[in-house]
Tab-separated table of C-alpha atoms in Angstrom:
chain	number	residue	atom	x	y	z
B	491	MET	CA	81.920	133.203	82.976
B	492	ASN	CA	83.765	135.283	84.977
B	493	GLU	CA	87.379	134.290	85.046
B	494	PRO	CA	87.990	132.600	88.432
B	495	ASP	CA	90.089	134.401	90.985
B	496	LEU	CA	93.918	133.663	91.458
B	497	SER	CA	93.586	133.154	95.243
B	498	ASP	CA	90.561	131.181	95.049
B	499	LEU	CA	92.822	128.750	92.600
B	500	SER	CA	95.257	129.175	95.496
B	501	ALA	CA	92.927	128.040	98.026
B	502	LEU	CA	91.466	124.742	95.592
B	503	VAL	CA	95.371	123.550	95.816
B	504	ALA	CA	96.061	124.006	99.352
B	505	ILE	CA	92.724	122.378	100.230
B	506	THR	CA	93.657	119.155	98.015
B	507	GLU	CA	97.094	119.215	98.948
B	508	THR	CA	95.775	119.010	103.033
B	509	ARG	CA	92.590	117.221	102.285
B	510	SER	CA	91.305	119.691	104.970
B	511	PHE	CA	89.621	123.010	104.880
B	512	ARG	CA	91.225	123.674	108.953
B	513	ALA	CA	94.759	122.302	107.864
B	514	ALA	CA	94.662	124.399	104.429
B	515	ALA	CA	93.556	127.417	106.625
B	516	LYS	CA	96.344	127.228	109.127
B	517	VAL	CA	98.865	126.650	106.255
B	518	ARG	CA	97.171	130.456	104.733
B	519	GLY	CA	97.013	131.652	107.620
B	520	VAL	CA	92.927	132.339	106.985
B	521	SER	CA	90.238	131.223	108.729
B	522	ALA	CA	88.337	128.199	107.237
B	523	SER	CA	85.008	129.870	106.364
B	524	SER	CA	86.840	132.198	103.931
B	525	LEU	CA	88.364	128.650	102.182
B	526	SER	CA	84.517	127.292	102.027
B	527	ASP	CA	83.671	130.913	100.377
B	528	ALA	CA	86.502	130.449	97.989
B	529	ILE	CA	85.388	127.225	96.780
B	530	ARG	CA	81.861	128.303	96.715
B	531	ARG	CA	82.943	131.307	94.193
B	532	LEU	CA	84.802	128.760	92.088
B	533	GLU	CA	82.263	126.107	92.036
B	534	GLU	CA	79.727	128.780	90.745
B	535	ARG	CA	82.048	130.610	88.541
B	536	LEU	CA	83.105	127.147	86.741
B	537	ASN	CA	79.668	125.439	87.155
B	538	VAL	CA	81.071	122.220	88.404
B	539	ARG	CA	81.324	120.570	91.527
B	540	LEU	CA	85.531	120.054	92.567
B	541	LEU	CA	85.240	118.886	96.261
B	542	ASN	CA	83.467	115.576	97.817
B	543	ARG	CA	82.915	117.352	101.418
B	544	THR	CA	81.625	114.890	104.319
B	545	THR	CA	82.418	115.428	108.022
B	546	ARG	CA	85.735	113.508	108.122
B	547	SER	CA	87.046	114.124	104.441
B	548	VAL	CA	87.588	116.193	101.676
B	549	THR	CA	88.087	114.571	98.165
B	550	PRO	CA	88.850	115.857	94.708
B	551	THR	CA	86.246	115.358	92.412
B	552	ASP	CA	87.398	113.987	88.775
B	553	ALA	CA	86.734	117.482	87.314
B	554	CYS	CA	88.846	119.122	90.014
B	555	THR	CA	91.380	116.245	89.104
B	556	GLN	CA	92.187	117.058	86.002
B	557	LEU	CA	91.782	120.883	86.565
B	558	LEU	CA	94.818	120.830	89.205
B	559	GLU	CA	97.005	118.648	86.667
B	560	ARG	CA	97.183	121.727	85.022
B	561	LEU	CA	96.796	124.275	87.533
B	562	LYS	CA	99.497	123.202	89.664
B	563	PRO	CA	102.529	123.637	87.565
B	564	ALA	CA	101.066	127.066	86.419
B	565	MET	CA	100.911	128.074	90.017
B	566	GLY	CA	104.283	126.763	90.647
B	567	GLU	CA	105.578	129.210	87.838
B	568	ILE	CA	103.707	131.987	89.150
B	569	ALA	CA	105.053	131.458	92.573
B	570	GLY	CA	108.583	131.342	90.794
B	571	ALA	CA	107.996	134.750	89.115
B	572	LEU	CA	107.560	136.257	91.689
B	573	ASP	CA	109.888	134.826	93.968
B	574	ALA	CA	112.487	135.743	91.174
B	575	LEU	CA	112.114	139.580	91.961
B	576	ASN	CA	114.113	138.907	95.122
B	577	SER	CA	117.144	138.742	92.936
B	578	PHE	CA	116.747	142.612	92.268
B	579	ARG	CA	116.328	143.623	96.038
B	580	ASP	CA	119.581	143.701	98.005
B	581	SER	CA	118.270	141.171	100.165
B	582	PRO	CA	115.795	138.511	99.895
B	583	THR	CA	112.014	138.958	101.272
B	584	GLY	CA	109.429	136.612	102.739
B	585	THR	CA	108.525	134.166	105.248
B	586	LEU	CA	110.717	130.992	106.042
B	587	LYS	CA	108.256	128.098	107.356
B	588	LEU	CA	109.994	125.356	109.497
B	589	ASN	CA	109.460	122.118	111.333
B	590	VAL	CA	112.201	121.245	113.948
B	591	PRO	CA	112.322	118.289	116.854
B	592	ILE	CA	112.266	120.196	120.146
B	593	ILE	CA	115.882	119.444	121.459
B	594	VAL	CA	117.053	120.952	118.475
B	595	ALA	CA	115.158	124.158	118.803
B	596	ARG	CA	116.031	124.522	122.283
B	597	SER	CA	119.663	123.840	122.068
B	598	ILE	CA	120.798	124.244	118.437
B	599	LEU	CA	119.157	126.389	116.196
B	600	PRO	CA	119.119	129.681	118.714
B	601	PRO	CA	122.352	130.998	117.675
B	602	ILE	CA	122.247	129.665	113.947
B	603	VAL	CA	118.431	132.134	113.969
B	604	ASN	CA	120.106	135.237	115.479
B	605	ARG	CA	122.879	135.115	113.180
B	606	PHE	CA	120.622	134.474	110.064
B	607	LEU	CA	118.064	137.068	110.934
B	608	LEU	CA	120.764	139.681	111.474
B	609	SER	CA	122.391	139.271	108.008
B	610	HIS	CA	119.342	138.999	106.493
B	611	PRO	CA	116.556	141.531	107.706
B	612	GLY	CA	113.847	141.360	105.046
B	613	ILE	CA	113.370	137.418	105.832
B	614	SER	CA	110.896	136.589	108.609
B	615	LEU	CA	111.068	132.980	110.294
B	616	ASP	CA	108.101	130.580	111.372
B	617	ILE	CA	109.246	127.891	113.382
B	618	LEU	CA	106.886	124.836	114.948
B	619	ALA	CA	108.848	122.848	117.576
B	620	SER	CA	107.877	119.639	117.093
B	621	ASP	CA	108.765	115.738	117.872
B	622	THR	CA	105.666	114.219	115.739
B	623	PHE	CA	106.718	113.308	111.994
B	624	ILE	CA	104.755	114.816	109.442
B	625	ASP	CA	104.565	115.601	105.955
B	626	ILE	CA	106.474	119.103	106.032
B	627	LEU	CA	104.698	120.138	102.511
B	628	ALA	CA	101.135	118.976	103.586
B	629	ALA	CA	101.317	120.842	106.267
B	630	GLY	CA	102.750	123.868	104.524
B	631	PHE	CA	106.388	124.269	105.641
B	632	ASP	CA	109.187	125.191	103.334
B	633	ALA	CA	111.667	122.728	105.341
B	634	GLY	CA	112.175	120.689	108.159
B	635	ILE	CA	114.963	119.539	110.711
B	636	ARG	CA	114.999	116.247	111.723
B	637	TYR	CA	117.688	112.932	112.210
B	638	ASP	CA	118.781	110.716	109.172
B	639	GLU	CA	116.100	107.944	110.044
B	640	SER	CA	113.439	110.016	109.734
B	641	ILE	CA	114.066	111.489	106.390
B	642	GLU	CA	112.419	110.538	103.558
B	643	ARG	CA	114.680	109.596	100.701
B	644	ASP	CA	113.373	112.245	98.297
B	645	MET	CA	114.391	115.000	99.827
B	646	ILE	CA	117.433	116.742	99.933
B	647	ALA	CA	119.419	117.027	103.136
B	648	ILE	CA	122.256	119.132	104.798
B	649	PRO	CA	124.293	119.241	108.157
B	650	ILE	CA	122.824	121.721	110.509
B	651	GLY	CA	124.699	122.779	113.910
B	652	PRO	CA	127.199	120.072	115.285
B	653	ARG	CA	127.805	116.876	112.840
B	654	THR	CA	127.846	114.285	115.835
B	655	GLN	CA	125.682	114.240	119.136
B	656	ARG	CA	125.275	111.879	121.955
B	657	PHE	CA	123.049	110.195	124.463
B	658	VAL	CA	124.550	110.544	128.213
B	659	LEU	CA	123.414	108.498	130.892
B	660	ALA	CA	123.325	110.664	134.315
B	661	ALA	CA	122.335	110.591	137.541
B	662	ALA	CA	122.023	112.350	140.911
B	663	PRO	CA	124.990	112.045	143.643
B	664	ASP	CA	122.771	111.253	146.274
B	665	TYR	CA	120.950	108.453	144.204
B	666	LEU	CA	123.960	106.909	143.125
B	667	ASP	CA	125.173	107.142	147.145
B	668	THR	CA	122.195	104.861	148.022
B	669	HIS	CA	121.692	102.737	145.226
B	670	GLY	CA	125.315	102.500	143.418
B	671	THR	CA	126.734	102.992	140.320
B	672	PRO	CA	125.750	100.874	137.155
B	673	GLU	CA	128.907	99.935	135.338
B	674	HIS	CA	127.076	97.853	132.335
B	675	PRO	CA	124.094	98.579	130.800
B	676	ARG	CA	122.472	95.244	131.711
B	677	ASP	CA	122.903	96.484	135.751
B	678	LEU	CA	119.997	99.366	134.244
B	679	ILE	CA	117.522	96.638	134.992
B	680	ASN	CA	117.676	96.853	138.756
B	681	HIS	CA	117.697	100.207	138.523
B	682	ALA	CA	115.001	103.280	138.647
B	683	CYS	CA	115.066	105.344	135.269
B	684	ILE	CA	113.275	107.902	133.975
B	685	ARG	CA	111.980	107.576	130.809
B	686	HIS	CA	110.706	109.597	127.962
B	687	ARG	CA	107.636	109.419	125.891
B	688	PHE	CA	107.369	110.724	122.463
B	689	ALA	CA	104.565	112.332	121.008
B	690	SER	CA	103.416	109.356	119.107
B	691	GLY	CA	102.892	108.246	122.688
B	692	VAL	CA	106.116	106.007	121.619
B	693	SER	CA	109.287	105.419	124.969
B	694	PHE	CA	111.647	103.828	122.938
B	695	ALA	CA	114.206	101.201	124.452
B	696	TRP	CA	117.827	102.916	125.756
B	697	GLU	CA	120.682	101.632	123.404
B	698	PHE	CA	124.150	101.983	124.508
B	699	GLU	CA	127.503	101.135	121.898
B	700	LYS	CA	131.104	100.281	123.054
B	701	ASN	CA	133.691	98.981	120.939
B	702	GLY	CA	131.079	98.028	117.998
B	703	LYS	CA	129.101	96.229	120.914
B	704	THR	CA	125.380	97.636	120.926
B	705	VAL	CA	123.596	96.644	124.072
B	706	LYS	CA	119.275	97.481	124.375
B	707	VAL	CA	118.019	97.960	127.775
B	708	THR	CA	114.071	98.265	128.385
B	709	PRO	CA	114.065	100.628	131.433
B	710	LYS	CA	111.504	100.781	134.001
B	711	GLY	CA	111.320	103.597	137.164
B	712	PRO	CA	109.173	105.950	138.786
B	713	LEU	CA	108.416	108.414	136.048
B	714	LEU	CA	107.389	108.277	132.138
B	715	ALA	CA	106.788	112.153	130.761
B	716	SER	CA	106.877	114.033	127.430
B	717	SER	CA	108.852	116.868	129.192
B	718	ILE	CA	112.432	117.193	129.421
B	719	GLU	CA	111.896	119.597	132.264
B	720	VAL	CA	109.816	117.329	134.459
B	721	GLU	CA	112.305	114.446	133.934
B	722	LEU	CA	115.482	116.289	134.592
B	723	GLY	CA	113.979	117.818	137.462
B	724	ALA	CA	113.021	114.314	138.826
B	725	ALA	CA	117.026	113.327	137.958
B	726	ILE	CA	118.157	115.882	140.404
B	727	ALA	CA	115.719	115.136	142.885
B	728	GLY	CA	117.387	111.673	142.755
B	729	LEU	CA	114.688	109.512	141.648
B	730	GLY	CA	116.683	107.695	139.042
B	731	LEU	CA	119.107	107.705	136.077
B	732	ILE	CA	118.296	109.675	133.344
B	733	TYR	CA	119.492	108.785	129.604
B	734	THR	CA	118.767	112.019	127.111
B	735	PHE	CA	120.959	114.597	124.721
B	736	GLU	CA	124.301	115.674	125.794
B	737	GLU	CA	123.087	119.526	125.255
B	738	THR	CA	120.005	118.976	127.523
B	739	ILE	CA	122.376	117.702	130.772
B	740	THR	CA	125.351	119.256	130.358
B	741	PRO	CA	124.587	122.783	132.642
B	742	ALA	CA	123.459	120.543	135.482
B	743	PHE	CA	126.938	118.549	135.169
B	744	GLN	CA	128.272	122.026	135.157
B	745	SER	CA	126.677	122.607	138.470
B	746	GLY	CA	127.352	119.274	139.858
B	747	GLU	CA	123.588	118.480	140.208
B	748	LEU	CA	124.001	115.186	138.041
B	749	VAL	CA	126.963	113.472	137.387
B	750	PRO	CA	127.967	111.243	134.635
B	751	VAL	CA	127.417	107.431	134.602
B	752	MET	CA	128.966	104.803	132.280
B	753	GLN	CA	130.280	107.184	129.612
B	754	SER	CA	132.490	104.659	127.943
B	755	TRP	CA	128.797	103.281	126.715
B	756	TRP	CA	127.503	106.712	125.858
B	757	LEU	CA	125.821	106.300	122.413
B	758	SER	CA	126.995	108.817	119.232
B	759	PHE	CA	125.022	109.336	116.712
B	760	THR	CA	125.153	112.043	113.362
B	761	GLY	CA	123.802	115.413	114.075
B	762	PRO	CA	120.721	117.068	112.469
B	763	ARG	CA	119.717	117.591	109.036
B	764	LEU	CA	118.216	120.643	107.100
B	765	TYR	CA	115.860	119.141	104.757
B	766	TYR	CA	113.367	120.070	102.160
B	767	PRO	CA	111.983	118.924	98.728
B	768	SER	CA	113.903	119.188	94.969
B	769	ARG	CA	112.562	122.288	93.727
B	770	ASN	CA	113.268	124.298	90.372
B	771	HIS	CA	112.068	127.165	91.829
B	772	MET	CA	113.231	126.963	95.667
B	773	PRO	CA	111.642	130.195	97.689
B	774	ALA	CA	114.283	132.906	97.950
B	775	PRO	CA	113.973	132.815	101.856
B	776	LEU	CA	114.770	129.246	101.892
B	777	ARG	CA	117.151	129.372	99.336
B	778	ALA	CA	118.742	132.331	101.176
B	779	PHE	CA	119.071	130.173	104.586
B	780	VAL	CA	120.269	126.868	102.948
B	781	ASP	CA	122.968	129.109	101.522
B	782	PHE	CA	123.565	130.805	105.518
B	783	ILE	CA	123.823	127.106	106.598
B	784	LYS	CA	126.447	125.739	103.834
B	785	SER	CA	128.198	129.221	104.667
B	786	ASP	CA	128.196	128.897	108.246
B	787	HIS	CA	129.493	125.390	108.597
B	788	LYS	CA	132.360	126.192	106.338
B	789	LEU	CA	133.531	128.915	108.785
B	790	SER	CA	132.797	126.786	111.775
B	791	LEU	CA	135.555	124.328	110.106
B	792	ALA	CA	138.058	127.188	109.333
């Protein structure tokens, strides 16, 4: 029997982790048909079926499960051995894949990314901005950025960017002149509100806090959108109040197109965190990024 090709075995691992030829192909940057060919070669060389395939699912056979129990640790050791070569270079090399929220990609990451890439010319960043919660490992990412409430407890997490952020309420001066200025969250029941819909389809209640007291309001209004650009445009046009990240609103405050409303009730919360799995062999690009973030934080406090 000819020895299986290492790349074919790696393809098998990717397919079983994602349970999808298409998803595994996306992770590996190849076509789904090439992965299908890899599995066909493996099954022919090993003379055993490895995957049960239907139009809706891909599941490992018992033989495949037994193979993977011994194969995955070995593949991890190989990846670690190859990655260890980075210690002999002046600068680490490789690609770091990150999954981040849209607000972080828009308002927080750009200066961090620019400084990191300038100081690590051998590393490439592959960033997907999405508000959809995913299993970063199954989707082929090295790390993700999220807020505390959505980070799984078995992950290592470190702060990145601002340590605290705020949601701010704002409206166009013309809107307030016409409809009056709310002074308490309950007043919003009688106002037009511009709402945000997340990728999951959910539109959350607006939460406010003052002197330890929390008030939630279910907003109503003329617009529900998943685009902050559309929402901001509507608020500037005087269609209603908007409640969103301070970083998003600041330019409109500076131009006078929007003005702050109910500032004493604005909600503060912990800033985003970079999270990644605990590994014996952390990929060199991820290790470099983690070290950079920690060092960048120390400099910002100095």
